[in-house]
PDB file of C-alpha atoms and ligand atoms in Angstrom:
ATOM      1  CA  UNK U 137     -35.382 -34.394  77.566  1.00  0.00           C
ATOM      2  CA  UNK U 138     -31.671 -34.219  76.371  1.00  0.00           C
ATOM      3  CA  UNK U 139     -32.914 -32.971  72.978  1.00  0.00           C
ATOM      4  CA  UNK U 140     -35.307 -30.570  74.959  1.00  0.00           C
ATOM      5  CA  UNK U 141     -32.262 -29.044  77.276  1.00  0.00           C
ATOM      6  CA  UNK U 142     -29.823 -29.028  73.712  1.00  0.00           C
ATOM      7  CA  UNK U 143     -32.773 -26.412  71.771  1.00  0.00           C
ATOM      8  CA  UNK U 144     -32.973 -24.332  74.944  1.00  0.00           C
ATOM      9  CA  UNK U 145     -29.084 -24.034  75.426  1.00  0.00           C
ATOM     10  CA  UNK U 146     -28.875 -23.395  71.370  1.00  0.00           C
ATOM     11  CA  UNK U 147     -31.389 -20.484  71.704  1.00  0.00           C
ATOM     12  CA  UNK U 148     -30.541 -18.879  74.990  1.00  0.00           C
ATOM     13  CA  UNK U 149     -26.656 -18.444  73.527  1.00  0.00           C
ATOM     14  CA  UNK U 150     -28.194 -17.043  70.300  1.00  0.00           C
ATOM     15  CA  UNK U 151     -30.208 -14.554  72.340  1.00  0.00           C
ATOM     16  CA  UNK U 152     -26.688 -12.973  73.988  1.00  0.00           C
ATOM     17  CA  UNK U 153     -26.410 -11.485  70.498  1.00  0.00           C
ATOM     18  CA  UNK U 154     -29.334  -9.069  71.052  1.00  0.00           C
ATOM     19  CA  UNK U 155     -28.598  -5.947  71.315  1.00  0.00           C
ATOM     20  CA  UNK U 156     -31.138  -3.000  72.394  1.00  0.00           C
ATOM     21  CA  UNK U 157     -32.197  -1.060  69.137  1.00  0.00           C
ATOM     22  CA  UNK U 158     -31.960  -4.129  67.230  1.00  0.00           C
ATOM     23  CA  UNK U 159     -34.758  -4.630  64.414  1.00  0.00           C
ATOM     24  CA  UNK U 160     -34.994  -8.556  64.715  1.00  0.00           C
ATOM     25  CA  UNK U 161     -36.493 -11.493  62.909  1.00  0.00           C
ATOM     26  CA  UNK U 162     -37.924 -14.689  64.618  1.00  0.00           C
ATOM     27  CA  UNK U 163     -38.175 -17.870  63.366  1.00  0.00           C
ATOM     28  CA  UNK U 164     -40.968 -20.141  63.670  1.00  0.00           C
ATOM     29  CA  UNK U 165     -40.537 -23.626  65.656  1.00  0.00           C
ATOM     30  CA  UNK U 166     -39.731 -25.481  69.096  1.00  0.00           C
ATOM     31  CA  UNK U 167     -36.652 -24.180  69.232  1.00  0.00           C
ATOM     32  CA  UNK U 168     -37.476 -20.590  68.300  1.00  0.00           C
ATOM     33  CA  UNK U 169     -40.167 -21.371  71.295  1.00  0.00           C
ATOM     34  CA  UNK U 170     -37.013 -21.312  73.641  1.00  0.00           C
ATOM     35  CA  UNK U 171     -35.540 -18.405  72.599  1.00  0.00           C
ATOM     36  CA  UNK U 172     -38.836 -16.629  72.997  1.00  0.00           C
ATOM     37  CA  UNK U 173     -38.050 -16.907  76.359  1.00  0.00           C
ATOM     38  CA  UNK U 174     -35.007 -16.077  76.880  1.00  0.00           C
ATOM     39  CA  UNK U 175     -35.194 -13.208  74.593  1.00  0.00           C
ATOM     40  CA  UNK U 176     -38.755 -12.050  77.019  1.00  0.00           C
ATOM     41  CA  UNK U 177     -36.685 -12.390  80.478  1.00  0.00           C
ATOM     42  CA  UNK U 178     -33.856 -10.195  79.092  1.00  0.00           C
ATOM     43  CA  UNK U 179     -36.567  -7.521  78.475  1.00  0.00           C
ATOM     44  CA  UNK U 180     -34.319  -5.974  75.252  1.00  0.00           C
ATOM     45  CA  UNK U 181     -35.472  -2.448  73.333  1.00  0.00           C
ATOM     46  CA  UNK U 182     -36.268  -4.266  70.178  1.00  0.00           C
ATOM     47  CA  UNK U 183     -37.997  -4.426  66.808  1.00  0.00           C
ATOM     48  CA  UNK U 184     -39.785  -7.744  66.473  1.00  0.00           C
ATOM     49  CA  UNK U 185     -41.054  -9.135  63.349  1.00  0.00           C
ATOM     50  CA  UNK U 186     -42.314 -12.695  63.625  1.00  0.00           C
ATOM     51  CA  UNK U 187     -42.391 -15.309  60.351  1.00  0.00           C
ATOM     52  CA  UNK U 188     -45.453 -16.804  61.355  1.00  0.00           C
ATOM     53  CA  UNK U 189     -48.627 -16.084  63.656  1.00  0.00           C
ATOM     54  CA  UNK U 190     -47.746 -18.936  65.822  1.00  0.00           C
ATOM     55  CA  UNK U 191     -44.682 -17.003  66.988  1.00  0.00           C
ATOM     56  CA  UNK U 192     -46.151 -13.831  67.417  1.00  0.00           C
ATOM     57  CA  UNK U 193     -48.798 -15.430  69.806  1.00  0.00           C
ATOM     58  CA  UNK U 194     -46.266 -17.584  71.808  1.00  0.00           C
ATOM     59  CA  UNK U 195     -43.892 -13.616  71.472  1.00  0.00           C
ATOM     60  CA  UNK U 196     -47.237 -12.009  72.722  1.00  0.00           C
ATOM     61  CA  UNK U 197     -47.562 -14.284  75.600  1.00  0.00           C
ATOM     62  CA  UNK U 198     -44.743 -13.424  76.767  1.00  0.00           C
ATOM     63  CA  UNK U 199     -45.232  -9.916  76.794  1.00  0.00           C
ATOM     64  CA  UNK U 200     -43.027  -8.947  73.892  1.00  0.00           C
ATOM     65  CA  UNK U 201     -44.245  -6.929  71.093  1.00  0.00           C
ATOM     66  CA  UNK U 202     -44.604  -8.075  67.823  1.00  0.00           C
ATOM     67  CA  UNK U 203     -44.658  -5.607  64.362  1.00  0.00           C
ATOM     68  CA  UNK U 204     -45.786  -6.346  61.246  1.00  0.00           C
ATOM     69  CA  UNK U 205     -43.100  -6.199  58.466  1.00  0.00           C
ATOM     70  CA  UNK U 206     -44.877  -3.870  56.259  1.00  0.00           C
ATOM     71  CA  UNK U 207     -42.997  -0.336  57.253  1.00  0.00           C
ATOM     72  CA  UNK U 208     -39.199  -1.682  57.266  1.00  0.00           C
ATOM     73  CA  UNK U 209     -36.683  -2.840  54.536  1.00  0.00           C
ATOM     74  CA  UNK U 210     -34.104  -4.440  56.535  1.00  0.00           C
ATOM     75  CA  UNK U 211     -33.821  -6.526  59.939  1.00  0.00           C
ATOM     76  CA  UNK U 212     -30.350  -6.482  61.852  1.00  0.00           C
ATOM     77  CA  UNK U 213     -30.371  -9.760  62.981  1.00  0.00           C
ATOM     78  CA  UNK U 214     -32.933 -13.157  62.373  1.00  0.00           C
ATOM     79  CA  UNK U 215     -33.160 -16.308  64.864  1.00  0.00           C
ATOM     80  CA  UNK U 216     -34.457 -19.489  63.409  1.00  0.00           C
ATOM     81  CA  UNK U 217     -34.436 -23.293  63.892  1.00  0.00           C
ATOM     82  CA  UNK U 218     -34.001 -26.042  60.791  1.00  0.00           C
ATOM     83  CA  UNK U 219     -34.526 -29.444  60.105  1.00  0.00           C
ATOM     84  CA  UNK U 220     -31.742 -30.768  58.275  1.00  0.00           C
ATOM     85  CA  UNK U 221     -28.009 -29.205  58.464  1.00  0.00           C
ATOM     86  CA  UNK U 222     -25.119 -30.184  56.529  1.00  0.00           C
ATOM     87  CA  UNK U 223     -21.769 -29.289  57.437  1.00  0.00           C
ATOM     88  CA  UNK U 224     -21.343 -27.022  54.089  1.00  0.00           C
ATOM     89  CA  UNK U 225     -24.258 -24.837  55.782  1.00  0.00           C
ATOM     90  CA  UNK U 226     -27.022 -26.512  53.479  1.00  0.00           C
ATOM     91  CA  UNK U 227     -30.377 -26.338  55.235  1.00  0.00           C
ATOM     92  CA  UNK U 228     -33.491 -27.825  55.039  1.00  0.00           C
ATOM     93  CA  UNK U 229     -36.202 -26.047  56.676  1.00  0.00           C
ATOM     94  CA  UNK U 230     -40.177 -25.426  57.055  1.00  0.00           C
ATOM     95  CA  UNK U 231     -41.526 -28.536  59.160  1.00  0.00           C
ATOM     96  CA  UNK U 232     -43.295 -25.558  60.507  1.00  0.00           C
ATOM     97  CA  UNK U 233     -44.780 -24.394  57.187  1.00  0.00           C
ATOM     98  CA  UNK U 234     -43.226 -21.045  57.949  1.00  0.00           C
ATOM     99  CA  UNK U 235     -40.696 -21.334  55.266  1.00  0.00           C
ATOM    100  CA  UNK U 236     -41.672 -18.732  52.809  1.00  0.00           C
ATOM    101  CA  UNK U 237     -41.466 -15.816  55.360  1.00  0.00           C
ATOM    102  CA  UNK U 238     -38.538 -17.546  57.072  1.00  0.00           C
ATOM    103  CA  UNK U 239     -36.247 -16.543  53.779  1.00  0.00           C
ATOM    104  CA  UNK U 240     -37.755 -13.627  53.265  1.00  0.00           C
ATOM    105  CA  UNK U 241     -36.639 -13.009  56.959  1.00  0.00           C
ATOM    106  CA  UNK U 242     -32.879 -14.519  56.239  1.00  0.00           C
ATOM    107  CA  UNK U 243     -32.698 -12.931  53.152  1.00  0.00           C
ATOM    108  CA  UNK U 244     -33.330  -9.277  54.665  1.00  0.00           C
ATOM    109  CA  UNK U 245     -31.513  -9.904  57.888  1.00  0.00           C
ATOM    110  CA  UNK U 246     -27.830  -8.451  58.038  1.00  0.00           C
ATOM    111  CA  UNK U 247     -26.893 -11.808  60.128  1.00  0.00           C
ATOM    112  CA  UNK U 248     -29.191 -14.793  60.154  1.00  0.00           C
ATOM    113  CA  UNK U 249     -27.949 -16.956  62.769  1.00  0.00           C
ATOM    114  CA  UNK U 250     -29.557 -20.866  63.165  1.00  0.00           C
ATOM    115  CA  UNK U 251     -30.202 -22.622  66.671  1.00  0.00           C
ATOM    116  CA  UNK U 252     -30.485 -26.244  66.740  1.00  0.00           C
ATOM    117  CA  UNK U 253     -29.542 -29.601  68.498  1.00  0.00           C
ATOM    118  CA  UNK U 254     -27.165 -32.666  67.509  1.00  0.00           C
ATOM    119  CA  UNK U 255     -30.247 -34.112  66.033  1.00  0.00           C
ATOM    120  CA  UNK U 256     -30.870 -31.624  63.400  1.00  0.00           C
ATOM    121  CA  UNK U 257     -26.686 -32.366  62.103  1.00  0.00           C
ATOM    122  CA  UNK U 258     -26.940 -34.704  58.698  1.00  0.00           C
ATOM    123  CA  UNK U 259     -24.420 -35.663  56.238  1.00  0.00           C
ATOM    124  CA  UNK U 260     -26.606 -34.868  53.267  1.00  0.00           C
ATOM    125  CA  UNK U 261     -29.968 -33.010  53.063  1.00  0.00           C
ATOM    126  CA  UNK U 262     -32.886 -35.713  52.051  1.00  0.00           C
ATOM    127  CA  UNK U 263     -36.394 -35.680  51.662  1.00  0.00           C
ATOM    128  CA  UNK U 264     -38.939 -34.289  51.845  1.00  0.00           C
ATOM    129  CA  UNK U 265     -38.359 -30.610  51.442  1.00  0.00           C
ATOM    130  CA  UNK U 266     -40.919 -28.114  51.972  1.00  0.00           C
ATOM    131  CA  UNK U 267     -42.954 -25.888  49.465  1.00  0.00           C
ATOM    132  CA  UNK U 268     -45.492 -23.247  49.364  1.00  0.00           C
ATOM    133  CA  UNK U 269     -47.617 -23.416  46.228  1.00  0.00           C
ATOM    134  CA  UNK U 270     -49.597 -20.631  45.000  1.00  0.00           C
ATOM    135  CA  UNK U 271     -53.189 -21.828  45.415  1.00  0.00           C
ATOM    136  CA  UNK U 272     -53.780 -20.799  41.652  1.00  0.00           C
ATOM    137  CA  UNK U 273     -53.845 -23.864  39.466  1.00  0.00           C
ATOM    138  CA  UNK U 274     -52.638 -26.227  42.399  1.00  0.00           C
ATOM    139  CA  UNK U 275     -53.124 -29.078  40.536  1.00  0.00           C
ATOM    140  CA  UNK U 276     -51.894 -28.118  37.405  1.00  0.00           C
ATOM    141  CA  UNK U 277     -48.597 -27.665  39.713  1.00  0.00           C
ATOM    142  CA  UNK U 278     -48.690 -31.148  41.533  1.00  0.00           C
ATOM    143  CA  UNK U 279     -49.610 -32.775  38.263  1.00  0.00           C
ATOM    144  CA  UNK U 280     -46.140 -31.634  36.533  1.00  0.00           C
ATOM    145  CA  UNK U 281     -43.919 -32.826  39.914  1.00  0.00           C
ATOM    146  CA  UNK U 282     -45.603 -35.736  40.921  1.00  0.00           C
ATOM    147  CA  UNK U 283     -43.611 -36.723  43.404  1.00  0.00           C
ATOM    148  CA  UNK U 284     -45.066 -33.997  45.902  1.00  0.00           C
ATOM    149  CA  UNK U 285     -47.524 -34.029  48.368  1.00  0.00           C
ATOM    150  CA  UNK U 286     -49.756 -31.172  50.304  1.00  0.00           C
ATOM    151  CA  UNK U 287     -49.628 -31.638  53.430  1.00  0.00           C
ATOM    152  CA  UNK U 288     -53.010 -32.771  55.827  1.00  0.00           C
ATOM    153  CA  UNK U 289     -55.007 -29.754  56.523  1.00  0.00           C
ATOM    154  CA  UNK U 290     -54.316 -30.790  60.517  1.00  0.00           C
ATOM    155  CA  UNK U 291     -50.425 -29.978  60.165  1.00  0.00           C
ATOM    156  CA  UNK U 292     -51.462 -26.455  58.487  1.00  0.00           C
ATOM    157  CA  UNK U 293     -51.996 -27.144  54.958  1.00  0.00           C
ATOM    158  CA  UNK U 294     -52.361 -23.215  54.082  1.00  0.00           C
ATOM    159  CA  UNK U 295     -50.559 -20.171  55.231  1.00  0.00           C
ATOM    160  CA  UNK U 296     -50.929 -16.728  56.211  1.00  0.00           C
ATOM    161  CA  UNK U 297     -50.410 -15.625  52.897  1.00  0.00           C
ATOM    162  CA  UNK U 298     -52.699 -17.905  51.104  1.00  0.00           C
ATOM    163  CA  UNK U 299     -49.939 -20.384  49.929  1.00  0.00           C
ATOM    164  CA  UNK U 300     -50.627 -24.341  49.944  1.00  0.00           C
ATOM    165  CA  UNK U 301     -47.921 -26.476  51.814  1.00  0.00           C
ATOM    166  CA  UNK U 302     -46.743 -29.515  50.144  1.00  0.00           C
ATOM    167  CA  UNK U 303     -43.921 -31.610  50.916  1.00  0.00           C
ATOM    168  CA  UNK U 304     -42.005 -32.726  47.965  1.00  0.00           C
ATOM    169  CA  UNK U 305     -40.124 -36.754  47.980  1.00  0.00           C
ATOM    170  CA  UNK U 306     -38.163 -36.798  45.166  1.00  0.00           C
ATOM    171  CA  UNK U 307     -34.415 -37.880  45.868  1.00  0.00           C
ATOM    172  CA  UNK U 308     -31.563 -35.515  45.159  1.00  0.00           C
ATOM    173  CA  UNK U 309     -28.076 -35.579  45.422  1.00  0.00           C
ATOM    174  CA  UNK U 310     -27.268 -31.669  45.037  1.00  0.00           C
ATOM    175  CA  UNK U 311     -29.196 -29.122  47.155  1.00  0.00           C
ATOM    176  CA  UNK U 312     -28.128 -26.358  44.643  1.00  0.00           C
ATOM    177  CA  UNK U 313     -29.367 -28.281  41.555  1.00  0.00           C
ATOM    178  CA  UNK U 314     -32.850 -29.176  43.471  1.00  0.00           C
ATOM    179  CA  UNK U 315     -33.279 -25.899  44.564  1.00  0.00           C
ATOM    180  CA  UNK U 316     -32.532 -23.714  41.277  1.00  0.00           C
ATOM    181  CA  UNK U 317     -34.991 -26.378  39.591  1.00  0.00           C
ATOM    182  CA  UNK U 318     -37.565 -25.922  42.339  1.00  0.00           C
ATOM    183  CA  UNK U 319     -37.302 -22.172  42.333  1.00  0.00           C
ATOM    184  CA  UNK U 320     -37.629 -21.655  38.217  1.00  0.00           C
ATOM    185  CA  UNK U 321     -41.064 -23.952  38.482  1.00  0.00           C
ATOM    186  CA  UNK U 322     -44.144 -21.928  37.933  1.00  0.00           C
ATOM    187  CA  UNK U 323     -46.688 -22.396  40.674  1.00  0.00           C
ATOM    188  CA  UNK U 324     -43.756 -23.070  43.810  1.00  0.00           C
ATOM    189  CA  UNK U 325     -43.960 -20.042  45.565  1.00  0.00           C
ATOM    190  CA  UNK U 326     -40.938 -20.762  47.896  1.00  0.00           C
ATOM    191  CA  UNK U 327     -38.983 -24.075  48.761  1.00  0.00           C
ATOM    192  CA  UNK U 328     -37.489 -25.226  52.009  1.00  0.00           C
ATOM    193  CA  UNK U 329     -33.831 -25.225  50.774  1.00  0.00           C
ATOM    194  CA  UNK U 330     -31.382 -22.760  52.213  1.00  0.00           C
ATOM    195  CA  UNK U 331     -28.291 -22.196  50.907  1.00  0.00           C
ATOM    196  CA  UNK U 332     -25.201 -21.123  52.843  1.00  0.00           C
ATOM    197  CA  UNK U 333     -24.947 -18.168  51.690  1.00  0.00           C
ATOM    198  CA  UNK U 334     -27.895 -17.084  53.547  1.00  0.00           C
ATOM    199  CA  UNK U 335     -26.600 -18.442  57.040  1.00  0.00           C
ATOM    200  CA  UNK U 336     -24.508 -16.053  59.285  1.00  0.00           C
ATOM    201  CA  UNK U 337     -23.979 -18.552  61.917  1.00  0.00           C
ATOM    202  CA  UNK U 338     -25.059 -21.901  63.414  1.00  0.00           C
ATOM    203  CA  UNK U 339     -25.366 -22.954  66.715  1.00  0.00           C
ATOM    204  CA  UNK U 340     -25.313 -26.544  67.379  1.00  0.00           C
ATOM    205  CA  UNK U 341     -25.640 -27.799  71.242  1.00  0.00           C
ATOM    206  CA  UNK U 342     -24.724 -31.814  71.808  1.00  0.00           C
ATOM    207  CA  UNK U 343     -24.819 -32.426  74.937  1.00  0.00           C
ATOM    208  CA  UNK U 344     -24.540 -29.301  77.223  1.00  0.00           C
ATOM    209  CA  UNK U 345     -21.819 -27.424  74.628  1.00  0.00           C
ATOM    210  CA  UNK U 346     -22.895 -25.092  71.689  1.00  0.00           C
ATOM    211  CA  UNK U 347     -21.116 -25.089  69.458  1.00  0.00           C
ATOM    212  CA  UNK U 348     -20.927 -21.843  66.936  1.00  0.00           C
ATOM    213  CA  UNK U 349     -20.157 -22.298  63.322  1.00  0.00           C
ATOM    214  CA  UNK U 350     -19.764 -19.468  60.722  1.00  0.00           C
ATOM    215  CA  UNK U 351     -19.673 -18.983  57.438  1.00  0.00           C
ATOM    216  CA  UNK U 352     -16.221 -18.844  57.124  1.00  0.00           C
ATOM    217  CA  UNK U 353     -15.340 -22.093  58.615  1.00  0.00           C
ATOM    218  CA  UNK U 354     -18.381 -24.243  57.102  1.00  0.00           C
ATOM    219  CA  UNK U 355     -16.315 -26.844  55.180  1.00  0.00           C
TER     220      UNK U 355
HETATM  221  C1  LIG H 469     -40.458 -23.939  60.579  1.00  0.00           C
HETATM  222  C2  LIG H 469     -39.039 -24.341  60.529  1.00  0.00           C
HETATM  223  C3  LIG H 469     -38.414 -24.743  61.828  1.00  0.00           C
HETATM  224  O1  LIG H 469     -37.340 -23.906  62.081  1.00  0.00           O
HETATM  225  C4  LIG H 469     -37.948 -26.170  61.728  1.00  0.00           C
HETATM  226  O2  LIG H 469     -39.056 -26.981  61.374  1.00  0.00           O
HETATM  227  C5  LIG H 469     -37.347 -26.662  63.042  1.00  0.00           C
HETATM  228  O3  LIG H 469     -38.331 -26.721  64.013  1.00  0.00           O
HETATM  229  P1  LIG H 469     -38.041 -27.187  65.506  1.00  0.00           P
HETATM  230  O4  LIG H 469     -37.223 -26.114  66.147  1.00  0.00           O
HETATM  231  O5  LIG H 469     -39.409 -27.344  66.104  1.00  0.00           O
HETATM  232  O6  LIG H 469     -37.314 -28.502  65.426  1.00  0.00           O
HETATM  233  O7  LIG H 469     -38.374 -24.323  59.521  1.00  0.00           O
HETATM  234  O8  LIG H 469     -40.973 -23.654  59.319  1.00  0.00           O
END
């Protein structure tokens, strides 16, 4: 339960920073689930746009409503969860396969802010790392990186958009050099890697303290 109470506290001192008018992104994941709720009992005046149709049902639920992100250009603020997180602000995300419309999401967002617990904190980002892969010539794709695998069908194999999700294994000492290698190969649509330059903020709960990290101060 201790990881449980850390995601809740993580997301409910995320939610503080919405703001009525706000156009707002939401992740996808068990933490995002929390901050659902906290974001449904403060009742705010807001723009949703969810990265994946398992939030908007879980947003729905809760009687908030949920836009689709065809009519705006920019978000004010995004909420997500992550796997892995370094203390430079590296990320590893898309356990939930959402990852492709999660960057979209931080990469529109003016801040996009993390919530996570202690367990998510590593002190390098491993494998595997997430990928969508154009369905096009899927093979042809896995053939030339053989160390990746699509994922079982069971743990949502194929997204919204169509995309394949793989997982790839290879080993790799620098997130940067993985990910500019991952994103120049034809056929990966999107790859779980996050840089810090994308991140606004983190919040980290151990325990019962968050713990907010920005930018500035990631080392
Ligand atoms: C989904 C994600 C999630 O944010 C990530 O998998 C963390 O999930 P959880 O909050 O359930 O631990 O990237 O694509």
């Amino acid at each position: 339960m201790t990881i449980e109470n850390e995601k809740r506290l993580a997301a409910e001192a995320a939610a503080e920073l919405v703001r009525d008018g706000m156009r707002l992104g939401l992740g996808t994941g068990s933490t995002v689930a929390y901050l659902l709720a906290a974001i449904a009992r403060r009742r705010p005046r807001v723009t949703l746009i969810a990265s994946s149709p398992r939030t908007e049902t879980a947003a729905r639920e809760l009687g908030l409503e949920v836009q689709s992100f065809g009519s705006l250009d920019r978000l004010d603020l995004s909420i997500d969860g992550a796997d892995q997180i370094t203390a430079q602000g590296w990320l590893n995300k898309g356990g939930g396969g959402a990852l492709t419309r999660e960057k979209i999401l931080a990469a529109s967002s003016e801040r996009f802010i993390i919530i996570a617990d202690s367990s998510k904190i590593v002190d390098r980002l491993r494998p595997p790392v997430p990928l969508e892969l154009l369905s096009f010539g899927v093979l042809a794709t896995l053939r030339r990186m053989p160390t990746t695998k699509i994922r079982d069908v069971s743990d949502g194999a194929r997204t919204p958009d169509g995309g394949v999700i793989a997982d790839y294994f290879g080993d790799f000492a620098d997130p940067r050099e993985l990910s500019n290698q991952l994103s120049t190969t034809p056929g990966i649509i999107e790859h779980g890697l996050f840089p810090p330059e994308l991140v606004h903020a983190i919040y980290i709960c151990s325990g019962q303290t968050v713990t907010k990290t920005t930018r500035r101060e990631q080392k």
